[in-house]
Coordinates of C-alpha atoms in Angstrom, one line a residue:
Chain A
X8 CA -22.0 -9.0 -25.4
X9 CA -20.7 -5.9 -23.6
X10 CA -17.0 -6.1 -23.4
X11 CA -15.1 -4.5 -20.3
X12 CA -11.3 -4.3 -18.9
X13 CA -10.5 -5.6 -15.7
X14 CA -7.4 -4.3 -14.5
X15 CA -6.2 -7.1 -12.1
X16 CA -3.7 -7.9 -9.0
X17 CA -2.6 -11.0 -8.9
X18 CA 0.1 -10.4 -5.3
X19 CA 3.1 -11.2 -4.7
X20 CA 3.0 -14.6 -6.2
X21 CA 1.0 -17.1 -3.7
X22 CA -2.3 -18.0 -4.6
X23 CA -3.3 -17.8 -1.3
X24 CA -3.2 -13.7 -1.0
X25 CA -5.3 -13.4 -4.6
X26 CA -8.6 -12.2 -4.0
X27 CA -11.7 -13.7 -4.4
X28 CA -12.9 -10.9 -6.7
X29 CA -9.6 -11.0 -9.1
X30 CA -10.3 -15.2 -9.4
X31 CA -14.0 -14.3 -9.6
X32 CA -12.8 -11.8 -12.7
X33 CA -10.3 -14.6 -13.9
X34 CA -13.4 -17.2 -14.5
X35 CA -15.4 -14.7 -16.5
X36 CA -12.5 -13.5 -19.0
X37 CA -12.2 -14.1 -22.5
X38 CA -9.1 -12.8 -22.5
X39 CA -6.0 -12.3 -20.3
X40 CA -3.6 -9.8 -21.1
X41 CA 0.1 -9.2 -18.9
X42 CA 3.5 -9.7 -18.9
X43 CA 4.4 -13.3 -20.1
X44 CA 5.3 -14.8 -16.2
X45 CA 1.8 -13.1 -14.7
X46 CA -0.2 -14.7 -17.7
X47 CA 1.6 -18.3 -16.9
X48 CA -0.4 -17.9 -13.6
X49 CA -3.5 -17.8 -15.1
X50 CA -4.9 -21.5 -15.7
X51 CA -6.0 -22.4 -19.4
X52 CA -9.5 -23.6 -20.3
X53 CA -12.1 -23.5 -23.1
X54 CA -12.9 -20.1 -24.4
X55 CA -10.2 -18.5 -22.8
X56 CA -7.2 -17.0 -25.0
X57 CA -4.3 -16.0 -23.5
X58 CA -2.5 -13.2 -24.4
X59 CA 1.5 -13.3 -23.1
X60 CA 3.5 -10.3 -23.9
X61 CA 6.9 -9.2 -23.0
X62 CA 8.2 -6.5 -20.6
X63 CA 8.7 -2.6 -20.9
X64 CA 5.2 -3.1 -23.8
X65 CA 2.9 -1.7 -21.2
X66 CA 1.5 0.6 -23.8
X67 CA 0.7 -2.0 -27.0
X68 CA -0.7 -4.3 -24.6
X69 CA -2.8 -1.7 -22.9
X70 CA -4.3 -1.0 -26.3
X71 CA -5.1 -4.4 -27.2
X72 CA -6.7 -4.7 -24.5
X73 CA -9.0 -1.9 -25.2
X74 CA -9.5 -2.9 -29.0
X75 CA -11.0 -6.4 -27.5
X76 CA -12.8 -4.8 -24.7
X77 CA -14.6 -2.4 -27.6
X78 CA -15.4 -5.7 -29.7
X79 CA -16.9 -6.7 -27.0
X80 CA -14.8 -9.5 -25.5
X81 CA -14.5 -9.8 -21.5
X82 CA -10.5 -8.6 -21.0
X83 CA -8.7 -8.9 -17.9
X84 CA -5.0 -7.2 -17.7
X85 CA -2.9 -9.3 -15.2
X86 CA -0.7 -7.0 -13.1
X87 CA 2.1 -8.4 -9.9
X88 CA 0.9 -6.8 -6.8
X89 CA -1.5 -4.3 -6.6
X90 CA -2.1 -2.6 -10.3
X91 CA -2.4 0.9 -9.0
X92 CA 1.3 0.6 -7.5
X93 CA 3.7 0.9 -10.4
X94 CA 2.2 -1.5 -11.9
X95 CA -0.4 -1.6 -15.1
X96 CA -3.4 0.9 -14.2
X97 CA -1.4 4.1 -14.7
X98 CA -0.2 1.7 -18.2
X99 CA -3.9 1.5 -19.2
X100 CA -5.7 4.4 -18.1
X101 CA -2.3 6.8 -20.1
X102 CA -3.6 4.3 -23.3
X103 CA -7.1 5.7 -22.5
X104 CA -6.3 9.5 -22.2
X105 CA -4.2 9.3 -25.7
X106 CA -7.0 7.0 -27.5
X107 CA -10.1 7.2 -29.4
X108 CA -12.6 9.1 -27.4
X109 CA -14.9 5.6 -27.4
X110 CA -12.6 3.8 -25.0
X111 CA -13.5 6.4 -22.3
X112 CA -16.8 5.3 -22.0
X113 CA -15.5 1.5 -21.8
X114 CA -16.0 -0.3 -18.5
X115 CA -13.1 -0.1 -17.1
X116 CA -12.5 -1.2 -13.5
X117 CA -9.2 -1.7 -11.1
X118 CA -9.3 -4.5 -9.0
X119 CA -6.6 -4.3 -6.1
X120 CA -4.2 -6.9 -4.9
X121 CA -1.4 -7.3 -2.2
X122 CA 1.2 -4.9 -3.4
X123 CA 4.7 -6.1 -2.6
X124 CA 5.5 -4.0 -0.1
X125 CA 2.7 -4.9 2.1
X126 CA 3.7 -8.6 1.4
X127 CA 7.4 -8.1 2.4
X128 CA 6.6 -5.6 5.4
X129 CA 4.1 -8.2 6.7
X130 CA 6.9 -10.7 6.5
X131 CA 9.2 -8.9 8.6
X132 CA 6.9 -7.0 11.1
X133 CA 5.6 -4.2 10.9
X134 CA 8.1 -1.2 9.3
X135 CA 5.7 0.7 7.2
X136 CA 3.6 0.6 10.9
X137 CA 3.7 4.9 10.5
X138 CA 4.2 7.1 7.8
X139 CA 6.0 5.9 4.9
X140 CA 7.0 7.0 1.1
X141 CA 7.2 4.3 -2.3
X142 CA 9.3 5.0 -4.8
X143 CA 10.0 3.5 -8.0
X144 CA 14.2 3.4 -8.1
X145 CA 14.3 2.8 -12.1
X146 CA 14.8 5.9 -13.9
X147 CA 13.6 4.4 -16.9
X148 CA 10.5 7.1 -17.0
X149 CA 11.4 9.9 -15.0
X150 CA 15.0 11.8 -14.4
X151 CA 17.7 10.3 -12.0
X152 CA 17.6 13.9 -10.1
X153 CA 13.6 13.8 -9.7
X154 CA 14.6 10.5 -7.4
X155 CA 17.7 11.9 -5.5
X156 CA 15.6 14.3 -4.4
X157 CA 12.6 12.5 -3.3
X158 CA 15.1 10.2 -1.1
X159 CA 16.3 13.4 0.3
X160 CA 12.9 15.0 1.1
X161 CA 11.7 11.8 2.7
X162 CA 14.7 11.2 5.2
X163 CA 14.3 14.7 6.0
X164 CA 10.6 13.7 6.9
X165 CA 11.7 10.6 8.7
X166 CA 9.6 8.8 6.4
X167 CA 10.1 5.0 6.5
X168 CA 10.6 4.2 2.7
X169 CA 9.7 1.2 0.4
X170 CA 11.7 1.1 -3.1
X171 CA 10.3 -1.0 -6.3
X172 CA 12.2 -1.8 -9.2
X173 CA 16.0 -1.1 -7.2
X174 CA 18.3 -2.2 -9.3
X175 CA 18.4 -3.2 -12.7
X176 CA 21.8 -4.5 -15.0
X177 CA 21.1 -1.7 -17.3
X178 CA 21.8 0.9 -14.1
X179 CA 24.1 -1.0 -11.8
X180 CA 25.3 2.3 -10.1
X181 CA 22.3 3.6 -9.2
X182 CA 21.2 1.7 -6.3
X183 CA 24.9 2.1 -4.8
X184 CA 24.0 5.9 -4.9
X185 CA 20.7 5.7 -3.2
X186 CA 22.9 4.0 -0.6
X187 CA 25.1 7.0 -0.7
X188 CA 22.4 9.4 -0.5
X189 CA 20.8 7.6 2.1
X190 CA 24.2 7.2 4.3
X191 CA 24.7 10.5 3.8
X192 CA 21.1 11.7 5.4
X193 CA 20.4 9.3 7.7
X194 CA 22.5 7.8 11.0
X195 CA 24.9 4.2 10.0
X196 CA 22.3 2.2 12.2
X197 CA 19.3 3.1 10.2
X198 CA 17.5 -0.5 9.1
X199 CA 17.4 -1.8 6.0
X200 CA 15.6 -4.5 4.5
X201 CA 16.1 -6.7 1.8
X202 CA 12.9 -8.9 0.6
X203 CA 13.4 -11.2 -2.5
X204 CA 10.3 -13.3 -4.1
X205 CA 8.0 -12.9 -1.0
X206 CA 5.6 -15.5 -0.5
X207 CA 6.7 -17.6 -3.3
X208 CA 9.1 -21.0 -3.1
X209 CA 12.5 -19.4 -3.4
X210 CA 11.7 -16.2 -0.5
X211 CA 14.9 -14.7 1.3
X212 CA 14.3 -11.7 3.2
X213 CA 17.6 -10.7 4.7
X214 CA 17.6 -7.5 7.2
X215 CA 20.5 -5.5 7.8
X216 CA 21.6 -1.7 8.4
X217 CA 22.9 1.5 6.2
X218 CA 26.2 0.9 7.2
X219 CA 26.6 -3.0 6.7
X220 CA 24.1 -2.7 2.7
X221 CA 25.8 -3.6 -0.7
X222 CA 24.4 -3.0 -3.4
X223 CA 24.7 -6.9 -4.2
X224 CA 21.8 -7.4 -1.4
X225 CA 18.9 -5.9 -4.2
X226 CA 18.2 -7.2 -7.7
X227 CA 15.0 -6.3 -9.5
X228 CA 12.9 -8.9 -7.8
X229 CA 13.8 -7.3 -4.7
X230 CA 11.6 -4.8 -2.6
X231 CA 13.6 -2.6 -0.4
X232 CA 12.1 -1.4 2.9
X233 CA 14.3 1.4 5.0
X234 CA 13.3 1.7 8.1
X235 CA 12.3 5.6 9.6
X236 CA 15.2 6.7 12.9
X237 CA 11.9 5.3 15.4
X238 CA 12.2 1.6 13.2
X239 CA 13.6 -0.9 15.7
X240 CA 14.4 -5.0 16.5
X241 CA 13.2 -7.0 18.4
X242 CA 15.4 -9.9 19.0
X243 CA 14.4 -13.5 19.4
X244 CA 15.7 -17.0 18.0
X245 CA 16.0 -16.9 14.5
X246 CA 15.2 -13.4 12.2
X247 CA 14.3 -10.7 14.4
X248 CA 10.6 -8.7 14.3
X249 CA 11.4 -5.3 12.7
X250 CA 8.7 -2.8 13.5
X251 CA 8.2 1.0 14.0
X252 CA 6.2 2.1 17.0
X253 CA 2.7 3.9 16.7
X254 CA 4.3 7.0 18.8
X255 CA 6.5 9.7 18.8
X256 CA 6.4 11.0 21.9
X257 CA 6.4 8.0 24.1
X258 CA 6.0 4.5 24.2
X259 CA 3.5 2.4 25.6
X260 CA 3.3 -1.0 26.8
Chain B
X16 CA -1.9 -27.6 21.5
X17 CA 0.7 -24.9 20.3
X18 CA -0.9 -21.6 20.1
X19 CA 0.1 -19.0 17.4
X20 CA -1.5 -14.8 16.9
X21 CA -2.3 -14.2 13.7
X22 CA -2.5 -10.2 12.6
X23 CA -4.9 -10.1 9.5
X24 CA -6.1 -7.7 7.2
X25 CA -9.7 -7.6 6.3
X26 CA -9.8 -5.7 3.5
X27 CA -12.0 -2.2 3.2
X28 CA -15.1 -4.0 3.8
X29 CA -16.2 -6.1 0.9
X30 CA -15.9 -9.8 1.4
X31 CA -14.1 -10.3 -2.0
X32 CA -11.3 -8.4 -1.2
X33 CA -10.5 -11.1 1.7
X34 CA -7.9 -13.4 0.5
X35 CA -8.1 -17.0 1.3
X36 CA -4.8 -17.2 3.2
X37 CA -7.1 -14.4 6.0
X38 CA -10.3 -17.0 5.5
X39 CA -8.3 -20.0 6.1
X40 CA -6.7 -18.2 9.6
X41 CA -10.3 -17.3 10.6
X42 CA -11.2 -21.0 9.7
X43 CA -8.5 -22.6 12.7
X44 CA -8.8 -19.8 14.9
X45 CA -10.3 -20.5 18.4
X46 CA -10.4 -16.8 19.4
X47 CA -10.9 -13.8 17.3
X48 CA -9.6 -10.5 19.1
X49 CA -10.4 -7.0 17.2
X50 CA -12.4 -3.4 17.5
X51 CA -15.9 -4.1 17.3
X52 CA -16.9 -4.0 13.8
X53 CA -14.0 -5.7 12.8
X54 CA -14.8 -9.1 14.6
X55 CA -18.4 -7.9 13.9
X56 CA -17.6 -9.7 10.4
X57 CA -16.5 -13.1 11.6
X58 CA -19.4 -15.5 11.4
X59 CA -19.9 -17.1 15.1
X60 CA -19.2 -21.0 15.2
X61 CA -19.1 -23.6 17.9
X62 CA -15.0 -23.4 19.4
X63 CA -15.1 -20.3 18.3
X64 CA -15.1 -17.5 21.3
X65 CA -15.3 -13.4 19.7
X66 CA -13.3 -11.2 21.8
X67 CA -14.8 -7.8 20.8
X68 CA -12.7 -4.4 22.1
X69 CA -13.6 -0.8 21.9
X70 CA -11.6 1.6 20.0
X71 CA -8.4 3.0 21.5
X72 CA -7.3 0.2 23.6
X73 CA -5.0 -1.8 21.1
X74 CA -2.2 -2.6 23.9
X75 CA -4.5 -3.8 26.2
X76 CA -6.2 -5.9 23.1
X77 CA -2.9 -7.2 22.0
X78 CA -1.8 -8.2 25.4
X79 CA -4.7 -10.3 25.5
X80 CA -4.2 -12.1 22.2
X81 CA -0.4 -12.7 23.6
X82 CA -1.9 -14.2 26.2
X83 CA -4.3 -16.4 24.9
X84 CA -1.2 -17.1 22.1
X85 CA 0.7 -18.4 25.5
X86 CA -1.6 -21.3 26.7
X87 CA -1.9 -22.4 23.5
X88 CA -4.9 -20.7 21.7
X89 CA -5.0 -20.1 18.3
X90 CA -5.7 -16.3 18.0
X91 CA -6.7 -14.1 14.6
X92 CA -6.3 -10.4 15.7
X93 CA -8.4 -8.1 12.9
X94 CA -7.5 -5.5 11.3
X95 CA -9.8 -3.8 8.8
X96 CA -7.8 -3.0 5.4
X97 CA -4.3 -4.5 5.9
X98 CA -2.7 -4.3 9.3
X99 CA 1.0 -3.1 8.8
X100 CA -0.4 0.3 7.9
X101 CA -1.6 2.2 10.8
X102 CA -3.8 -0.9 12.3
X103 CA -2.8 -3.7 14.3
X104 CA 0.4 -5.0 13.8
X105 CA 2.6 -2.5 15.2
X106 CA 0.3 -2.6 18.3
X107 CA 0.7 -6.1 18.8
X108 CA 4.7 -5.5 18.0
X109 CA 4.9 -3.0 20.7
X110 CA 3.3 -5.4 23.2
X111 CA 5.7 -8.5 22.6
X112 CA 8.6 -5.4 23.2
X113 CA 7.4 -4.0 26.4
X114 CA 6.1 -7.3 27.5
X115 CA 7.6 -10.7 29.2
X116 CA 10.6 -12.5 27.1
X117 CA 8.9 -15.7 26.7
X118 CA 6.0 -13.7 24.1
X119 CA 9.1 -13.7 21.7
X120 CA 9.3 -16.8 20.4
X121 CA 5.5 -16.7 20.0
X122 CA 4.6 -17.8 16.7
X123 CA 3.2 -14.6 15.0
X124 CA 2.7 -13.8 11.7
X125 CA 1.0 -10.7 9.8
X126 CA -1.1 -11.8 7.1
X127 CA -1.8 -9.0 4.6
X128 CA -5.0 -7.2 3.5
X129 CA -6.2 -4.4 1.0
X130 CA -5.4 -1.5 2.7
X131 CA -7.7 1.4 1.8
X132 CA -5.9 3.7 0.2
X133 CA -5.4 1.2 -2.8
X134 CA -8.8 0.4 -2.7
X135 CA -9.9 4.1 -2.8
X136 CA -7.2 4.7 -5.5
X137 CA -8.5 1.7 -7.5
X138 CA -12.1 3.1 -7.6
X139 CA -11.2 6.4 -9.1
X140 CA -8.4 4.9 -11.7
X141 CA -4.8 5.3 -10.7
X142 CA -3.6 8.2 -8.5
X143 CA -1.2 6.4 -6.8
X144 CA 0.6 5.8 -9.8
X145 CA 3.5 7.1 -9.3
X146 CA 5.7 7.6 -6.1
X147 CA 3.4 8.8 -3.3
X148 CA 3.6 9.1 0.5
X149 CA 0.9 7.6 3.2
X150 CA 0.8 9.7 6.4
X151 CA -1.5 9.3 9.6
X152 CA -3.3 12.8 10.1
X153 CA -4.4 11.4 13.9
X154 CA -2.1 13.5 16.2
X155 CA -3.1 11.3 18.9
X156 CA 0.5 9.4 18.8
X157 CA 3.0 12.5 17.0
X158 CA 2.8 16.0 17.8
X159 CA 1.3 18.1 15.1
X160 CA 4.5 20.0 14.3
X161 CA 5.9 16.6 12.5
X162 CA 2.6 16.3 10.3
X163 CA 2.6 19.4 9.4
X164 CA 6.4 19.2 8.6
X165 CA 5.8 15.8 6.6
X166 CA 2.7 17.5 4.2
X167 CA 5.4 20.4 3.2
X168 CA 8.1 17.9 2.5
X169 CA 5.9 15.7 0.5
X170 CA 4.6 18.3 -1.7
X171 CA 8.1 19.8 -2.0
X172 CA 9.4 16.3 -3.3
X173 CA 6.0 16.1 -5.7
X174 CA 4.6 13.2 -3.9
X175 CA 1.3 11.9 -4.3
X176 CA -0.2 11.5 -1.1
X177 CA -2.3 9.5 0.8
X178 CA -4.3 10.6 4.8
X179 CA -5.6 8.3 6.7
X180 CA -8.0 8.9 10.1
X181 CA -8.3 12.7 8.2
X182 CA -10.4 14.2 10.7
X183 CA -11.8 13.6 13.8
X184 CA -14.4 15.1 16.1
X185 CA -11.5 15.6 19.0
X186 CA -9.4 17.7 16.8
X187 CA -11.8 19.4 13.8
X188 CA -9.4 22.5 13.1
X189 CA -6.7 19.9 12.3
X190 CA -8.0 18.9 8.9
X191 CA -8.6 22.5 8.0
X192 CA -5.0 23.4 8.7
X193 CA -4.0 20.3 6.3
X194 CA -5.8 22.1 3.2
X195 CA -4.6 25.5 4.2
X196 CA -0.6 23.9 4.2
X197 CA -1.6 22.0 0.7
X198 CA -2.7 25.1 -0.8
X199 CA 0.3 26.9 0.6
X200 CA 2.9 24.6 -1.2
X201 CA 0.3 23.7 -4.1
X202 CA -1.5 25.0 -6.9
X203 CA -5.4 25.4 -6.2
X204 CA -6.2 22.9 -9.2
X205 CA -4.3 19.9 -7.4
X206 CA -6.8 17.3 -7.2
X207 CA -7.9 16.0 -4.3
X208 CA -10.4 12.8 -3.4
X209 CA -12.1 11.8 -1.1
X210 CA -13.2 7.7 -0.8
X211 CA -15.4 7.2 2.1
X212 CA -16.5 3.6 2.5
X213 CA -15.2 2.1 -0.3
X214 CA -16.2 -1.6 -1.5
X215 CA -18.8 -1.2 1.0
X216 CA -22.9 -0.4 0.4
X217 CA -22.4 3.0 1.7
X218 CA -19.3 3.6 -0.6
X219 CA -19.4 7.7 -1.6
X220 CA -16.4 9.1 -3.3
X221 CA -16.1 12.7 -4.7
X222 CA -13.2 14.2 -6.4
X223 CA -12.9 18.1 -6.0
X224 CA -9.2 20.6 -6.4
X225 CA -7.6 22.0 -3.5
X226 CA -9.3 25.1 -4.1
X227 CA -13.2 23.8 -3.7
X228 CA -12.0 21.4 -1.0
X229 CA -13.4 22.0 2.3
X230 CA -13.0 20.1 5.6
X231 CA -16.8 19.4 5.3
X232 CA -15.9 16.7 2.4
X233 CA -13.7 14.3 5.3
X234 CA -15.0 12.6 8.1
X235 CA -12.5 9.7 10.3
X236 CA -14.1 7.0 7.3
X237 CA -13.3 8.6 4.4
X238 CA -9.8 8.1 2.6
X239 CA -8.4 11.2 1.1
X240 CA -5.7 11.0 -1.7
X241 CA -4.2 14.1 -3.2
X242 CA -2.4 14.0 -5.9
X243 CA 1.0 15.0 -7.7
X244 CA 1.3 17.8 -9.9
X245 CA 1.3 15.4 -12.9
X246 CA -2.3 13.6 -11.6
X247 CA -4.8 14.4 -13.7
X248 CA -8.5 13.3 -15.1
X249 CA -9.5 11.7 -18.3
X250 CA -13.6 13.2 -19.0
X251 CA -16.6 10.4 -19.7
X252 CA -20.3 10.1 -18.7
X253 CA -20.2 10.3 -15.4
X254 CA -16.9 10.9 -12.6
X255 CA -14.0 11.5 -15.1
X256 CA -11.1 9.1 -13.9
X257 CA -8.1 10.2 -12.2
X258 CA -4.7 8.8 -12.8
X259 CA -1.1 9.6 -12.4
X260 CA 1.2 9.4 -15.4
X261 CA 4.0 6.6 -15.3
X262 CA 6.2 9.6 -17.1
X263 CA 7.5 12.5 -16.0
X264 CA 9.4 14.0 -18.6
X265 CA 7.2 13.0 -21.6
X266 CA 3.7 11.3 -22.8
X267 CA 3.3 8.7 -24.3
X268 CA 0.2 6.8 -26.3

């Protein structure tokens, strides 16, 4: 049997945005591989081993999956979203670059998902509708100033921006001064959006502006949209559309 | 019959990278509004009617779904990849603004797809790793001045970055300019790929440095992703994979 890794996105959390080719994957595993509450989405049967492992292990788990995938076993790794978008590819592929020179010759494949904020923007409207920036908040992996400055650059490109990973009990402050920063570079209007557990049961998507965010409004299941000075509302009964225009220059209708 | 417009996302190409929540919404539709090829891969049916539109009239298009929408069709509008980013959505979004008050309460919902930049990343490995920005290189809709403004300040804040529509045959000194301003702000061994059909039969992807790229390599279907200053290729038979580091400050394996 030839083993292989299939690095997998399972969305935002409804089975109805997981692709055909990541349940197609999911059917011909002999083992799963992901953080323990992506694994519990995977159903058990016969010849299928489950391999639940906790958080902030990206590494060991990338490496087990490799060992199996070189004994030849059929491995998927279960990622949230999309796995390219900080998420388990970059996990897998550093586990690669610092392994045996075997696993490089491995079949390893990514197969995409809905990232989250795709999921959340769709929910609202359309604010990531012209040029945008992602940015992972948590300076877990990469230094606090290396962030401040990327929020910086991309208000001073009028970049819409989507944040992952916001805000985290071990770094309460930090999201209150990307608020800061972004009050302080942008005008008080500016949107913001708030967009908890898209797609699953317990969803709440709250929008709101720079000068009316707390910090309260983001946990770590949250994905922050902020909308670019062109982002706009359109009102109607119940939440309005939030969408920013194709144009620049003009607008059309 | 209440009528609803559904915005969805077809993926790159390959009909396992639909998601069932887009197949169930062609499944009720009764009228399918899109760009040619787009609706091009909806199967015909009886109740079913195809409303295929040329390129460059999305306002016009989206007025008509609106429309239908109002007398109580169900209408899918298709978007190939997913169609918050640079495709449909905003369109439609700009035609419920500008249009009459009633198209507000309209039920419309975007339903997400695989855009193709995380396809395109997925094939090579994981170059969108890290924080990255996705910018529009059309300057059909935004002076040039802005694009041009938004590459500097994206490589200044290290950003991977993602073009789509990269060069057209209405504007082929634009692209040109685009490498000259990377090369400017980057060193010549940044990577740089370019995904041209991906997930479909025609898929060809090639991954050069800013020094041996030429304008040559993009055409308006090929995805081009350049990377940070951390992106970098693990070597294997065959196309090495490229990936962005989770870390900035250290490695670890």
């Amino acid at each position: 049997m030839t083993g292989w890794v299939k690095i997998a996105g399972l969305g935002p959390g409804n089975e109805a945005l997981v692709t055909p080719e990541v349940t197609a994957a999911l059917a011909e595993a002999t083992d799963i591989v992901g953080y323990i509450p992506y694994v519990a989405r995977v159903a058990e049967r016969p010849g299928l081993t489950l391999h639940p492992s906790d958080n902030r292990v990206e590494i060991d788990r990338s490496q087990h999956a490799l060992e199996m995938a070189s004994e030849g076993k059929r491995v998927v790794v279960v990622s949230s979203g999309d796995p390219g978008v900080f998420a388990m590819a970059s996990a897998v592929y550093e586990a690669v670059d610092n392994g045996p020179s075997a696993w490089r010759n491995l079949d390893i494949q990514v197969l995409p998902g809905i990232t989250a904020m795709l999921a959340a923007a769709a929910r609202v409207g359309a604010p990531l509708g012209h040029d945008f920036c992602t940015i992972n908040l948590s300076d877990n992996l990469k230094p606090w100033e290396v962030i401040e400055n990327r929020l910086r650059l991309a208000a001073q490109a009028d970049f819409a921006m989507a944040f992952y990973n916001p805000r985290a009990k071990s770094r309460p402050g930090k999201f209150e001064r990307t608020l800061e920063i972004l009050r302080e570079e942008c005008e008080p209007e500016r949107l913001i959006i708030f967009a908890r557990a898209v797609s699953r049961a317990d969803e709440a998507v709250r929008i709101s502006t720079l000068a009316d965010a707390t910090p309260e409004m983001a946990d770590m299941q949250t994905m922050v949209i902020v909308g670019s000075s062109l982002t706009r509302t359109i009102d109607r009964d119940g939440d309005p559309i939030v969408y920013t225009p194709r144009f620049i220059t003009k607008a059309e209708g």
